[in-house]
mmCIF file with all atom_site columns, C-alpha atoms in Angstrom:
data_model
loop_
_atom_site.group_PDB
_atom_site.id
_atom_site.type_symbol
_atom_site.label_atom_id
_atom_site.label_alt_id
_atom_site.label_comp_id
_atom_site.label_asym_id
_atom_site.label_entity_id
_atom_site.label_seq_id
_atom_site.pdbx_PDB_ins_code
_atom_site.Cartn_x
_atom_site.Cartn_y
_atom_site.Cartn_z
_atom_site.occupancy
_atom_site.B_iso_or_equiv
_atom_site.pdbx_formal_charge
_atom_site.auth_seq_id
_atom_site.auth_comp_id
_atom_site.auth_asym_id
_atom_site.auth_atom_id
_atom_site.pdbx_PDB_model_num
ATOM 1   C CA . MET A 1 1   ? -15.355 11.761  -22.998 1.00 0.00 ? 142 MET A CA 1
ATOM 2   C CA . ASP A 1 2   ? -12.921 14.581  -22.463 1.00 0.00 ? 143 ASP A CA 1
ATOM 3   C CA . PHE A 1 3   ? -9.665  14.580  -24.386 1.00 0.00 ? 144 PHE A CA 1
ATOM 4   C CA . PRO A 1 4   ? -6.728  16.971  -24.217 1.00 0.00 ? 145 PRO A CA 1
ATOM 5   C CA . GLY A 1 5   ? -6.328  19.313  -27.168 1.00 0.00 ? 146 GLY A CA 1
ATOM 6   C CA . ASP A 1 6   ? -8.448  20.093  -30.212 1.00 0.00 ? 147 ASP A CA 1
ATOM 7   C CA . ARG A 1 7   ? -10.885 17.204  -30.822 1.00 0.00 ? 148 ARG A CA 1
ATOM 8   C CA . ARG A 1 8   ? -10.218 17.462  -34.567 1.00 0.00 ? 149 ARG A CA 1
ATOM 9   C CA . THR A 1 9   ? -6.472  16.919  -34.213 1.00 0.00 ? 150 THR A CA 1
ATOM 10  C CA . ALA A 1 10  ? -6.150  15.091  -30.873 1.00 0.00 ? 151 ALA A CA 1
ATOM 11  C CA . LEU A 1 11  ? -5.518  11.402  -31.361 1.00 0.00 ? 152 LEU A CA 1
ATOM 12  C CA . VAL A 1 12  ? -7.175  8.508   -29.567 1.00 0.00 ? 153 VAL A CA 1
ATOM 13  C CA . ILE A 1 13  ? -5.388  5.174   -29.850 1.00 0.00 ? 154 ILE A CA 1
ATOM 14  C CA . GLY A 1 14  ? -6.963  1.915   -28.775 1.00 0.00 ? 155 GLY A CA 1
ATOM 15  C CA . SER A 1 15  ? -4.915  -1.254  -28.635 1.00 0.00 ? 156 SER A CA 1
ATOM 16  C CA . LEU A 1 16  ? -5.147  -4.910  -27.743 1.00 0.00 ? 157 LEU A CA 1
ATOM 17  C CA . VAL A 1 17  ? -2.835  -7.874  -27.602 1.00 0.00 ? 158 VAL A CA 1
ATOM 18  C CA . ASP A 1 18  ? -4.039  -10.460 -30.095 1.00 0.00 ? 159 ASP A CA 1
ATOM 19  C CA . PRO A 1 19  ? -4.062  -14.233 -29.465 1.00 0.00 ? 160 PRO A CA 1
ATOM 20  C CA . GLY A 1 20  ? -0.613  -14.402 -31.097 1.00 0.00 ? 161 GLY A CA 1
ATOM 21  C CA . GLY A 1 21  ? 0.793   -11.999 -28.483 1.00 0.00 ? 162 GLY A CA 1
ATOM 22  C CA . VAL A 1 22  ? 1.183   -9.022  -30.822 1.00 0.00 ? 163 VAL A CA 1
ATOM 23  C CA . ALA A 1 23  ? -0.077  -5.533  -29.942 1.00 0.00 ? 164 ALA A CA 1
ATOM 24  C CA . ARG A 1 24  ? -2.563  -4.320  -32.584 1.00 0.00 ? 165 ARG A CA 1
ATOM 25  C CA . ALA A 1 25  ? -4.190  -0.887  -32.658 1.00 0.00 ? 166 ALA A CA 1
ATOM 26  C CA . LYS A 1 26  ? -6.788  1.420   -34.147 1.00 0.00 ? 167 LYS A CA 1
ATOM 27  C CA . ALA A 1 27  ? -6.463  5.196   -33.994 1.00 0.00 ? 168 ALA A CA 1
ATOM 28  C CA . VAL A 1 28  ? -9.121  7.846   -34.527 1.00 0.00 ? 169 VAL A CA 1
ATOM 29  C CA . PRO A 1 29  ? -9.336  11.619  -34.187 1.00 0.00 ? 170 PRO A CA 1
ATOM 30  C CA . ALA A 1 30  ? -10.828 12.504  -30.796 1.00 0.00 ? 171 ALA A CA 1
ATOM 31  C CA . SER A 1 31  ? -13.869 13.843  -32.656 1.00 0.00 ? 172 SER A CA 1
ATOM 32  C CA . HIS A 1 32  ? -14.722 10.193  -33.475 1.00 0.00 ? 173 HIS A CA 1
ATOM 33  C CA . ALA A 1 33  ? -13.793 8.675   -30.110 1.00 0.00 ? 174 ALA A CA 1
ATOM 34  C CA . ASP A 1 34  ? -17.449 8.237   -29.137 1.00 0.00 ? 175 ASP A CA 1
ATOM 35  C CA . GLU A 1 35  ? -17.866 5.855   -32.086 1.00 0.00 ? 176 GLU A CA 1
ATOM 36  C CA . LEU A 1 36  ? -14.830 3.878   -30.925 1.00 0.00 ? 177 LEU A CA 1
ATOM 37  C CA . THR A 1 37  ? -16.340 3.487   -27.447 1.00 0.00 ? 178 THR A CA 1
ATOM 38  C CA . THR A 1 38  ? -19.938 2.691   -28.435 1.00 0.00 ? 179 THR A CA 1
ATOM 39  C CA . VAL A 1 39  ? -20.235 1.164   -31.907 1.00 0.00 ? 180 VAL A CA 1
ATOM 40  C CA . GLY A 1 40  ? -16.580 0.199   -32.261 1.00 0.00 ? 181 GLY A CA 1
ATOM 41  C CA . MET A 1 41  ? -14.336 0.103   -35.287 1.00 0.00 ? 182 MET A CA 1
ATOM 42  C CA . GLY A 1 42  ? -14.355 -2.821  -37.661 1.00 0.00 ? 183 GLY A CA 1
ATOM 43  C CA . ALA A 1 43  ? -11.723 -5.533  -37.725 1.00 0.00 ? 184 ALA A CA 1
ATOM 44  C CA . SER A 1 44  ? -11.531 -8.661  -39.798 1.00 0.00 ? 185 SER A CA 1
ATOM 45  C CA . PRO A 1 45  ? -11.953 -11.987 -37.981 1.00 0.00 ? 186 PRO A CA 1
ATOM 46  C CA . SER A 1 46  ? -8.468  -12.672 -39.356 1.00 0.00 ? 187 SER A CA 1
ATOM 47  C CA . TRP A 1 47  ? -7.186  -10.582 -36.398 1.00 0.00 ? 188 TRP A CA 1
ATOM 48  C CA . ASN A 1 48  ? -7.773  -13.774 -34.397 1.00 0.00 ? 189 ASN A CA 1
ATOM 49  C CA . VAL A 1 49  ? -5.270  -15.714 -36.477 1.00 0.00 ? 190 VAL A CA 1
ATOM 50  C CA . CYS A 1 50  ? -2.550  -13.121 -37.044 1.00 0.00 ? 191 CYS A CA 1
ATOM 51  C CA . CYS A 1 51  ? 0.815   -14.690 -36.307 1.00 0.00 ? 192 CYS A CA 1
ATOM 52  C CA . ALA A 1 52  ? 3.792   -12.950 -34.729 1.00 0.00 ? 193 ALA A CA 1
ATOM 53  C CA . ASP A 1 53  ? 5.282   -12.523 -38.238 1.00 0.00 ? 194 ASP A CA 1
ATOM 54  C CA . ASP A 1 54  ? 1.961   -11.036 -39.533 1.00 0.00 ? 195 ASP A CA 1
ATOM 55  C CA . ALA A 1 55  ? 1.160   -14.135 -41.586 1.00 0.00 ? 196 ALA A CA 1
ATOM 56  C CA . LEU A 1 56  ? -2.434  -15.342 -41.285 1.00 0.00 ? 197 LEU A CA 1
ATOM 57  C CA . ALA A 1 57  ? -3.184  -18.864 -40.079 1.00 0.00 ? 198 ALA A CA 1
ATOM 58  C CA . PHE A 1 58  ? -6.644  -19.182 -41.610 1.00 0.00 ? 199 PHE A CA 1
ATOM 59  C CA . THR A 1 59  ? -8.974  -21.851 -40.270 1.00 0.00 ? 200 THR A CA 1
ATOM 60  C CA . ASP A 1 60  ? -12.512 -22.899 -41.132 1.00 0.00 ? 201 ASP A CA 1
ATOM 61  C CA . ARG A 1 61  ? -13.680 -20.700 -38.240 1.00 0.00 ? 202 ARG A CA 1
ATOM 62  C CA . PHE A 1 62  ? -11.478 -17.637 -38.862 1.00 0.00 ? 203 PHE A CA 1
ATOM 63  C CA . SER A 1 63  ? -11.010 -15.981 -42.233 1.00 0.00 ? 204 SER A CA 1
ATOM 64  C CA . VAL A 1 64  ? -11.505 -12.495 -43.655 1.00 0.00 ? 205 VAL A CA 1
ATOM 65  C CA . VAL A 1 65  ? -15.258 -13.052 -43.958 1.00 0.00 ? 206 VAL A CA 1
ATOM 66  C CA . GLY A 1 66  ? -17.327 -11.200 -41.379 1.00 0.00 ? 207 GLY A CA 1
ATOM 67  C CA . ASP A 1 67  ? -16.595 -8.340  -39.025 1.00 0.00 ? 208 ASP A CA 1
ATOM 68  C CA . LEU A 1 68  ? -15.544 -7.874  -35.427 1.00 0.00 ? 209 LEU A CA 1
ATOM 69  C CA . ARG A 1 69  ? -16.032 -4.619  -33.532 1.00 0.00 ? 210 ARG A CA 1
ATOM 70  C CA . LEU A 1 70  ? -13.164 -3.159  -31.522 1.00 0.00 ? 211 LEU A CA 1
ATOM 71  C CA . ARG A 1 71  ? -14.444 -0.988  -28.689 1.00 0.00 ? 212 ARG A CA 1
ATOM 72  C CA . LEU A 1 72  ? -12.413 1.328   -26.499 1.00 0.00 ? 213 LEU A CA 1
ATOM 73  C CA . ASP A 1 73  ? -12.800 0.951   -22.736 1.00 0.00 ? 214 ASP A CA 1
ATOM 74  C CA . ALA A 1 74  ? -13.387 4.658   -22.034 1.00 0.00 ? 215 ALA A CA 1
ATOM 75  C CA . ALA A 1 75  ? -13.029 4.197   -18.266 1.00 0.00 ? 216 ALA A CA 1
ATOM 76  C CA . ALA A 1 76  ? -9.452  2.957   -18.714 1.00 0.00 ? 217 ALA A CA 1
ATOM 77  C CA . THR A 1 77  ? -8.120  5.673   -21.046 1.00 0.00 ? 218 THR A CA 1
ATOM 78  C CA . ARG A 1 78  ? -4.992  7.649   -20.191 1.00 0.00 ? 219 ARG A CA 1
ATOM 79  C CA . GLU A 1 79  ? -3.291  10.714  -21.600 1.00 0.00 ? 220 GLU A CA 1
ATOM 80  C CA . ILE A 1 80  ? 0.128   9.532   -22.762 1.00 0.00 ? 221 ILE A CA 1
ATOM 81  C CA . ASP A 1 81  ? 1.337   12.670  -24.553 1.00 0.00 ? 222 ASP A CA 1
ATOM 82  C CA . ASP A 1 82  ? 0.129   16.103  -25.596 1.00 0.00 ? 223 ASP A CA 1
ATOM 83  C CA . GLY A 1 83  ? -3.018  15.494  -27.609 1.00 0.00 ? 224 GLY A CA 1
ATOM 84  C CA . ILE A 1 84  ? -2.706  11.698  -27.422 1.00 0.00 ? 225 ILE A CA 1
ATOM 85  C CA . THR A 1 85  ? -4.988  9.467   -25.380 1.00 0.00 ? 226 THR A CA 1
ATOM 86  C CA . TRP A 1 86  ? -4.536  5.704   -25.185 1.00 0.00 ? 227 TRP A CA 1
ATOM 87  C CA . GLY A 1 87  ? -6.958  3.045   -24.002 1.00 0.00 ? 228 GLY A CA 1
ATOM 88  C CA . PRO A 1 88  ? -7.460  -0.714  -24.174 1.00 0.00 ? 229 PRO A CA 1
ATOM 89  C CA . LEU A 1 89  ? -9.746  -2.277  -26.762 1.00 0.00 ? 230 LEU A CA 1
ATOM 90  C CA . THR A 1 90  ? -12.190 -5.117  -26.244 1.00 0.00 ? 231 THR A CA 1
ATOM 91  C CA . VAL A 1 91  ? -13.393 -7.344  -29.069 1.00 0.00 ? 232 VAL A CA 1
ATOM 92  C CA . TRP A 1 92  ? -17.123 -7.638  -29.749 1.00 0.00 ? 233 TRP A CA 1
ATOM 93  C CA . THR A 1 93  ? -19.212 -9.572  -32.249 1.00 0.00 ? 234 THR A CA 1
ATOM 94  C CA . GLN A 1 94  ? -21.706 -8.045  -34.660 1.00 0.00 ? 235 GLN A CA 1
ATOM 95  C CA . SER A 1 95  ? -24.482 -9.251  -32.347 1.00 0.00 ? 236 SER A CA 1
ATOM 96  C CA . ARG A 1 96  ? -23.078 -6.916  -29.619 1.00 0.00 ? 237 ARG A CA 1
ATOM 97  C CA . THR A 1 97  ? -21.675 -9.629  -27.367 1.00 0.00 ? 238 THR A CA 1
ATOM 98  C CA . LEU A 1 98  ? -18.088 -9.894  -26.203 1.00 0.00 ? 239 LEU A CA 1
ATOM 99  C CA . SER A 1 99  ? -16.124 -12.110 -28.527 1.00 0.00 ? 240 SER A CA 1
ATOM 100 C CA . PRO A 1 100 ? -14.807 -15.339 -26.978 1.00 0.00 ? 241 PRO A CA 1
ATOM 101 C CA . THR A 1 101 ? -11.481 -14.466 -28.619 1.00 0.00 ? 242 THR A CA 1
ATOM 102 C CA . CYS A 1 102 ? -11.073 -11.179 -26.692 1.00 0.00 ? 243 CYS A CA 1
ATOM 103 C CA . THR A 1 103 ? -7.808  -11.609 -24.775 1.00 0.00 ? 244 THR A CA 1
ATOM 104 C CA . ARG A 1 104 ? -8.595  -8.831  -22.270 1.00 0.00 ? 245 ARG A CA 1
ATOM 105 C CA . THR A 1 105 ? -11.928 -10.458 -21.433 1.00 0.00 ? 246 THR A CA 1
ATOM 106 C CA . ALA A 1 106 ? -10.240 -13.879 -21.118 1.00 0.00 ? 247 ALA A CA 1
ATOM 107 C CA . LEU A 1 107 ? -7.769  -12.395 -18.635 1.00 0.00 ? 248 LEU A CA 1
ATOM 108 C CA . ALA A 1 108 ? -10.617 -10.846 -16.604 1.00 0.00 ? 249 ALA A CA 1
ATOM 109 C CA . ARG A 1 109 ? -12.400 -14.221 -16.598 1.00 0.00 ? 250 ARG A CA 1
ATOM 110 C CA . ALA A 1 110 ? -9.285  -15.999 -15.333 1.00 0.00 ? 251 ALA A CA 1
ATOM 111 C CA . ALA A 1 111 ? -8.899  -13.478 -12.496 1.00 0.00 ? 252 ALA A CA 1
ATOM 112 C CA . GLU A 1 112 ? -12.585 -13.934 -11.589 1.00 0.00 ? 253 GLU A CA 1
ATOM 113 C CA . GLN A 1 113 ? -12.159 -17.734 -11.520 1.00 0.00 ? 254 GLN A CA 1
ATOM 114 C CA . LEU A 1 114 ? -9.211  -17.391 -9.160  1.00 0.00 ? 255 LEU A CA 1
ATOM 115 C CA . ALA A 1 115 ? -11.210 -14.991 -6.962  1.00 0.00 ? 256 ALA A CA 1
ATOM 116 C CA . SER A 1 116 ? -14.052 -17.534 -6.786  1.00 0.00 ? 257 SER A CA 1
ATOM 117 C CA . HIS A 1 117 ? -11.524 -19.864 -5.108  1.00 0.00 ? 258 HIS A CA 1
ATOM 118 C CA . GLY A 1 118 ? -10.390 -17.155 -2.690  1.00 0.00 ? 259 GLY A CA 1
ATOM 119 C CA . ILE A 1 119 ? -7.231  -16.313 -4.627  1.00 0.00 ? 260 ILE A CA 1
ATOM 120 C CA . THR A 1 120 ? -6.410  -12.687 -5.353  1.00 0.00 ? 261 THR A CA 1
ATOM 121 C CA . ALA A 1 121 ? -4.168  -12.339 -8.383  1.00 0.00 ? 262 ALA A CA 1
ATOM 122 C CA . LEU A 1 122 ? -1.779  -9.407  -8.610  1.00 0.00 ? 263 LEU A CA 1
ATOM 123 C CA . ILE A 1 123 ? 0.743   -8.866  -11.399 1.00 0.00 ? 264 ILE A CA 1
ATOM 124 C CA . GLY A 1 124 ? 3.714   -6.526  -11.344 1.00 0.00 ? 265 GLY A CA 1
ATOM 125 C CA . HIS A 1 125 ? 5.713   -6.183  -14.550 1.00 0.00 ? 266 HIS A CA 1
ATOM 126 C CA . GLU A 1 126 ? 9.456   -5.792  -14.679 1.00 0.00 ? 267 GLU A CA 1
ATOM 127 C CA . LEU A 1 127 ? 10.637  -4.030  -17.842 1.00 0.00 ? 268 LEU A CA 1
ATOM 128 C CA . GLU A 1 128 ? 14.236  -3.996  -18.994 1.00 0.00 ? 269 GLU A CA 1
ATOM 129 C CA . PHE A 1 129 ? 15.920  -2.050  -21.776 1.00 0.00 ? 270 PHE A CA 1
ATOM 130 C CA . VAL A 1 130 ? 19.350  -0.944  -22.985 1.00 0.00 ? 271 VAL A CA 1
ATOM 131 C CA . LEU A 1 131 ? 20.107  2.732   -23.383 1.00 0.00 ? 272 LEU A CA 1
ATOM 132 C CA . PHE A 1 132 ? 22.377  3.575   -26.338 1.00 0.00 ? 273 PHE A CA 1
ATOM 133 C CA . PRO A 1 133 ? 25.078  4.648   -26.701 1.00 0.00 ? 274 PRO A CA 1
ATOM 134 C CA . VAL A 1 134 ? 26.199  2.254   -23.981 1.00 0.00 ? 275 VAL A CA 1
ATOM 135 C CA . ASP A 1 135 ? 27.847  3.899   -20.995 1.00 0.00 ? 276 ASP A CA 1
ATOM 136 C CA . SER A 1 136 ? 31.530  2.877   -21.130 1.00 0.00 ? 277 SER A CA 1
ATOM 137 C CA . VAL A 1 137 ? 31.912  3.188   -17.345 1.00 0.00 ? 278 VAL A CA 1
ATOM 138 C CA . TRP A 1 138 ? 29.295  0.853   -15.932 1.00 0.00 ? 279 TRP A CA 1
ATOM 139 C CA . GLY A 1 139 ? 28.646  -0.557  -12.528 1.00 0.00 ? 280 GLY A CA 1
ATOM 140 C CA . ALA A 1 140 ? 25.963  -3.193  -12.193 1.00 0.00 ? 281 ALA A CA 1
ATOM 141 C CA . TYR A 1 141 ? 23.218  -1.747  -9.980  1.00 0.00 ? 282 TYR A CA 1
ATOM 142 C CA . GLY A 1 142 ? 25.546  1.235   -9.618  1.00 0.00 ? 283 GLY A CA 1
ATOM 143 C CA . LEU A 1 143 ? 24.984  4.763   -8.456  1.00 0.00 ? 284 LEU A CA 1
ATOM 144 C CA . GLY A 1 144 ? 27.149  6.176   -11.259 1.00 0.00 ? 285 GLY A CA 1
ATOM 145 C CA . PRO A 1 145 ? 24.978  5.031   -14.188 1.00 0.00 ? 286 PRO A CA 1
ATOM 146 C CA . ALA A 1 146 ? 21.831  6.287   -12.437 1.00 0.00 ? 287 ALA A CA 1
ATOM 147 C CA . LEU A 1 147 ? 23.349  9.710   -11.740 1.00 0.00 ? 288 LEU A CA 1
ATOM 148 C CA . ARG A 1 148 ? 24.830  10.084  -15.241 1.00 0.00 ? 289 ARG A CA 1
ATOM 149 C CA . ASN A 1 149 ? 21.428  9.248   -16.770 1.00 0.00 ? 290 ASN A CA 1
ATOM 150 C CA . ARG A 1 150 ? 19.278  11.034  -14.170 1.00 0.00 ? 291 ARG A CA 1
ATOM 151 C CA . ARG A 1 151 ? 17.565  13.369  -16.649 1.00 0.00 ? 292 ARG A CA 1
ATOM 152 C CA . PHE A 1 152 ? 16.508  10.419  -18.772 1.00 0.00 ? 293 PHE A CA 1
ATOM 153 C CA . LEU A 1 153 ? 15.295  8.528   -15.700 1.00 0.00 ? 294 LEU A CA 1
ATOM 154 C CA . GLN A 1 154 ? 13.400  11.607  -14.502 1.00 0.00 ? 295 GLN A CA 1
ATOM 155 C CA . ALA A 1 155 ? 11.789  11.890  -17.958 1.00 0.00 ? 296 ALA A CA 1
ATOM 156 C CA . ILE A 1 156 ? 10.630  8.263   -17.643 1.00 0.00 ? 297 ILE A CA 1
ATOM 157 C CA . LEU A 1 157 ? 9.079   9.038   -14.255 1.00 0.00 ? 298 LEU A CA 1
ATOM 158 C CA . ASP A 1 158 ? 7.366   12.165  -15.632 1.00 0.00 ? 299 ASP A CA 1
ATOM 159 C CA . ARG A 1 159 ? 5.914   10.286  -18.607 1.00 0.00 ? 300 ARG A CA 1
ATOM 160 C CA . ALA A 1 160 ? 4.876   7.375   -16.409 1.00 0.00 ? 301 ALA A CA 1
ATOM 161 C CA . ALA A 1 161 ? 3.030   9.690   -14.029 1.00 0.00 ? 302 ALA A CA 1
ATOM 162 C CA . ARG A 1 162 ? 1.223   11.263  -16.972 1.00 0.00 ? 303 ARG A CA 1
ATOM 163 C CA . ALA A 1 163 ? 0.132   7.799   -18.139 1.00 0.00 ? 304 ALA A CA 1
ATOM 164 C CA . GLN A 1 164 ? -0.987  6.876   -14.587 1.00 0.00 ? 305 GLN A CA 1
ATOM 165 C CA . LEU A 1 165 ? 1.740   4.282   -14.165 1.00 0.00 ? 306 LEU A CA 1
ATOM 166 C CA . GLU A 1 166 ? 3.191   3.639   -10.732 1.00 0.00 ? 307 GLU A CA 1
ATOM 167 C CA . ILE A 1 167 ? 6.879   2.819   -10.987 1.00 0.00 ? 308 ILE A CA 1
ATOM 168 C CA . ARG A 1 168 ? 8.121   1.102   -7.833  1.00 0.00 ? 309 ARG A CA 1
ATOM 169 C CA . GLN A 1 169 ? 11.801  1.006   -8.740  1.00 0.00 ? 310 GLN A CA 1
ATOM 170 C CA . LEU A 1 170 ? 14.157  2.111   -11.502 1.00 0.00 ? 311 LEU A CA 1
ATOM 171 C CA . HIS A 1 171 ? 17.843  1.198   -11.536 1.00 0.00 ? 312 HIS A CA 1
ATOM 172 C CA . ALA A 1 172 ? 20.914  0.259   -13.528 1.00 0.00 ? 313 ALA A CA 1
ATOM 173 C CA . GLU A 1 173 ? 21.085  -3.463  -14.234 1.00 0.00 ? 314 GLU A CA 1
ATOM 174 C CA . ALA A 1 174 ? 23.922  -5.949  -14.778 1.00 0.00 ? 315 ALA A CA 1
ATOM 175 C CA . ALA A 1 175 ? 24.804  -5.428  -18.461 1.00 0.00 ? 316 ALA A CA 1
ATOM 176 C CA . PRO A 1 176 ? 26.363  -2.152  -19.673 1.00 0.00 ? 317 PRO A CA 1
ATOM 177 C CA . GLY A 1 177 ? 23.591  0.300   -20.608 1.00 0.00 ? 318 GLY A CA 1
ATOM 178 C CA . GLN A 1 178 ? 20.854  -1.933  -19.197 1.00 0.00 ? 319 GLN A CA 1
ATOM 179 C CA . PHE A 1 179 ? 18.153  -0.439  -16.976 1.00 0.00 ? 320 PHE A CA 1
ATOM 180 C CA . GLU A 1 180 ? 15.167  -2.000  -15.262 1.00 0.00 ? 321 GLU A CA 1
ATOM 181 C CA . LEU A 1 181 ? 11.915  -0.519  -14.047 1.00 0.00 ? 322 LEU A CA 1
ATOM 182 C CA . SER A 1 182 ? 9.256   -2.295  -12.037 1.00 0.00 ? 323 SER A CA 1
ATOM 183 C CA . LEU A 1 183 ? 5.569   -1.423  -12.147 1.00 0.00 ? 324 LEU A CA 1
ATOM 184 C CA . ALA A 1 184 ? 3.378   -1.733  -9.054  1.00 0.00 ? 325 ALA A CA 1
ATOM 185 C CA . PRO A 1 185 ? 1.441   -4.999  -8.699  1.00 0.00 ? 326 PRO A CA 1
ATOM 186 C CA . ARG A 1 186 ? -2.171  -4.662  -9.768  1.00 0.00 ? 327 ARG A CA 1
ATOM 187 C CA . HIS A 1 187 ? -5.219  -6.685  -10.821 1.00 0.00 ? 328 HIS A CA 1
ATOM 188 C CA . PRO A 1 188 ? -4.229  -8.686  -13.948 1.00 0.00 ? 329 PRO A CA 1
ATOM 189 C CA . VAL A 1 189 ? -6.342  -6.596  -16.356 1.00 0.00 ? 330 VAL A CA 1
ATOM 190 C CA . GLN A 1 190 ? -5.067  -3.307  -14.921 1.00 0.00 ? 331 GLN A CA 1
ATOM 191 C CA . ALA A 1 191 ? -1.504  -4.671  -15.000 1.00 0.00 ? 332 ALA A CA 1
ATOM 192 C CA . ALA A 1 192 ? -1.912  -5.615  -18.672 1.00 0.00 ? 333 ALA A CA 1
ATOM 193 C CA . ASP A 1 193 ? -3.286  -2.133  -19.385 1.00 0.00 ? 334 ASP A CA 1
ATOM 194 C CA . ASP A 1 194 ? -0.299  -0.602  -17.568 1.00 0.00 ? 335 ASP A CA 1
ATOM 195 C CA . LEU A 1 195 ? 2.086   -2.617  -19.713 1.00 0.00 ? 336 LEU A CA 1
ATOM 196 C CA . MET A 1 196 ? 0.429   -1.387  -22.914 1.00 0.00 ? 337 MET A CA 1
ATOM 197 C CA . ALA A 1 197 ? 0.230   2.260   -21.811 1.00 0.00 ? 338 ALA A CA 1
#
């Protein structure tokens, strides 16, 4: 794999969304990225029962005993900043099979099941945020807020292009300081990757 920058100091970050809906990550220097893509980095089975508040909901099946392997999908990596590459992780067992608890694999399976019935699933995310300090002169969906914040909006577009994200629209929203951007509809797994990138 090729990574921008010095392989000793460039950072490779792999992330996944756990069954509790929380983004978890492992980071390695680019000099160790091959290990992250082939062997994977260790993670406790307790990653399967992490709650949104980081408490652990241990069960007879999931505890801290054992080891999962988190492997980076090298084909889906993206440069997100100078010297920083991001990519999605998949969860594997010690016996080198995909874990049934891998959320990315479960999403791919669901899309395949829909396709087997002739249904093509596409997902386009709509992201909203508030920019502070809040613009005191606001017009919902207005030209003024977009023009006054054009450099910020252009920076979003530049960073999105670097991360291989296709933004379809970007505009001021209803509440003061609120903006919305919409990502292009894609296959569910690619759309989930886009959201994380």
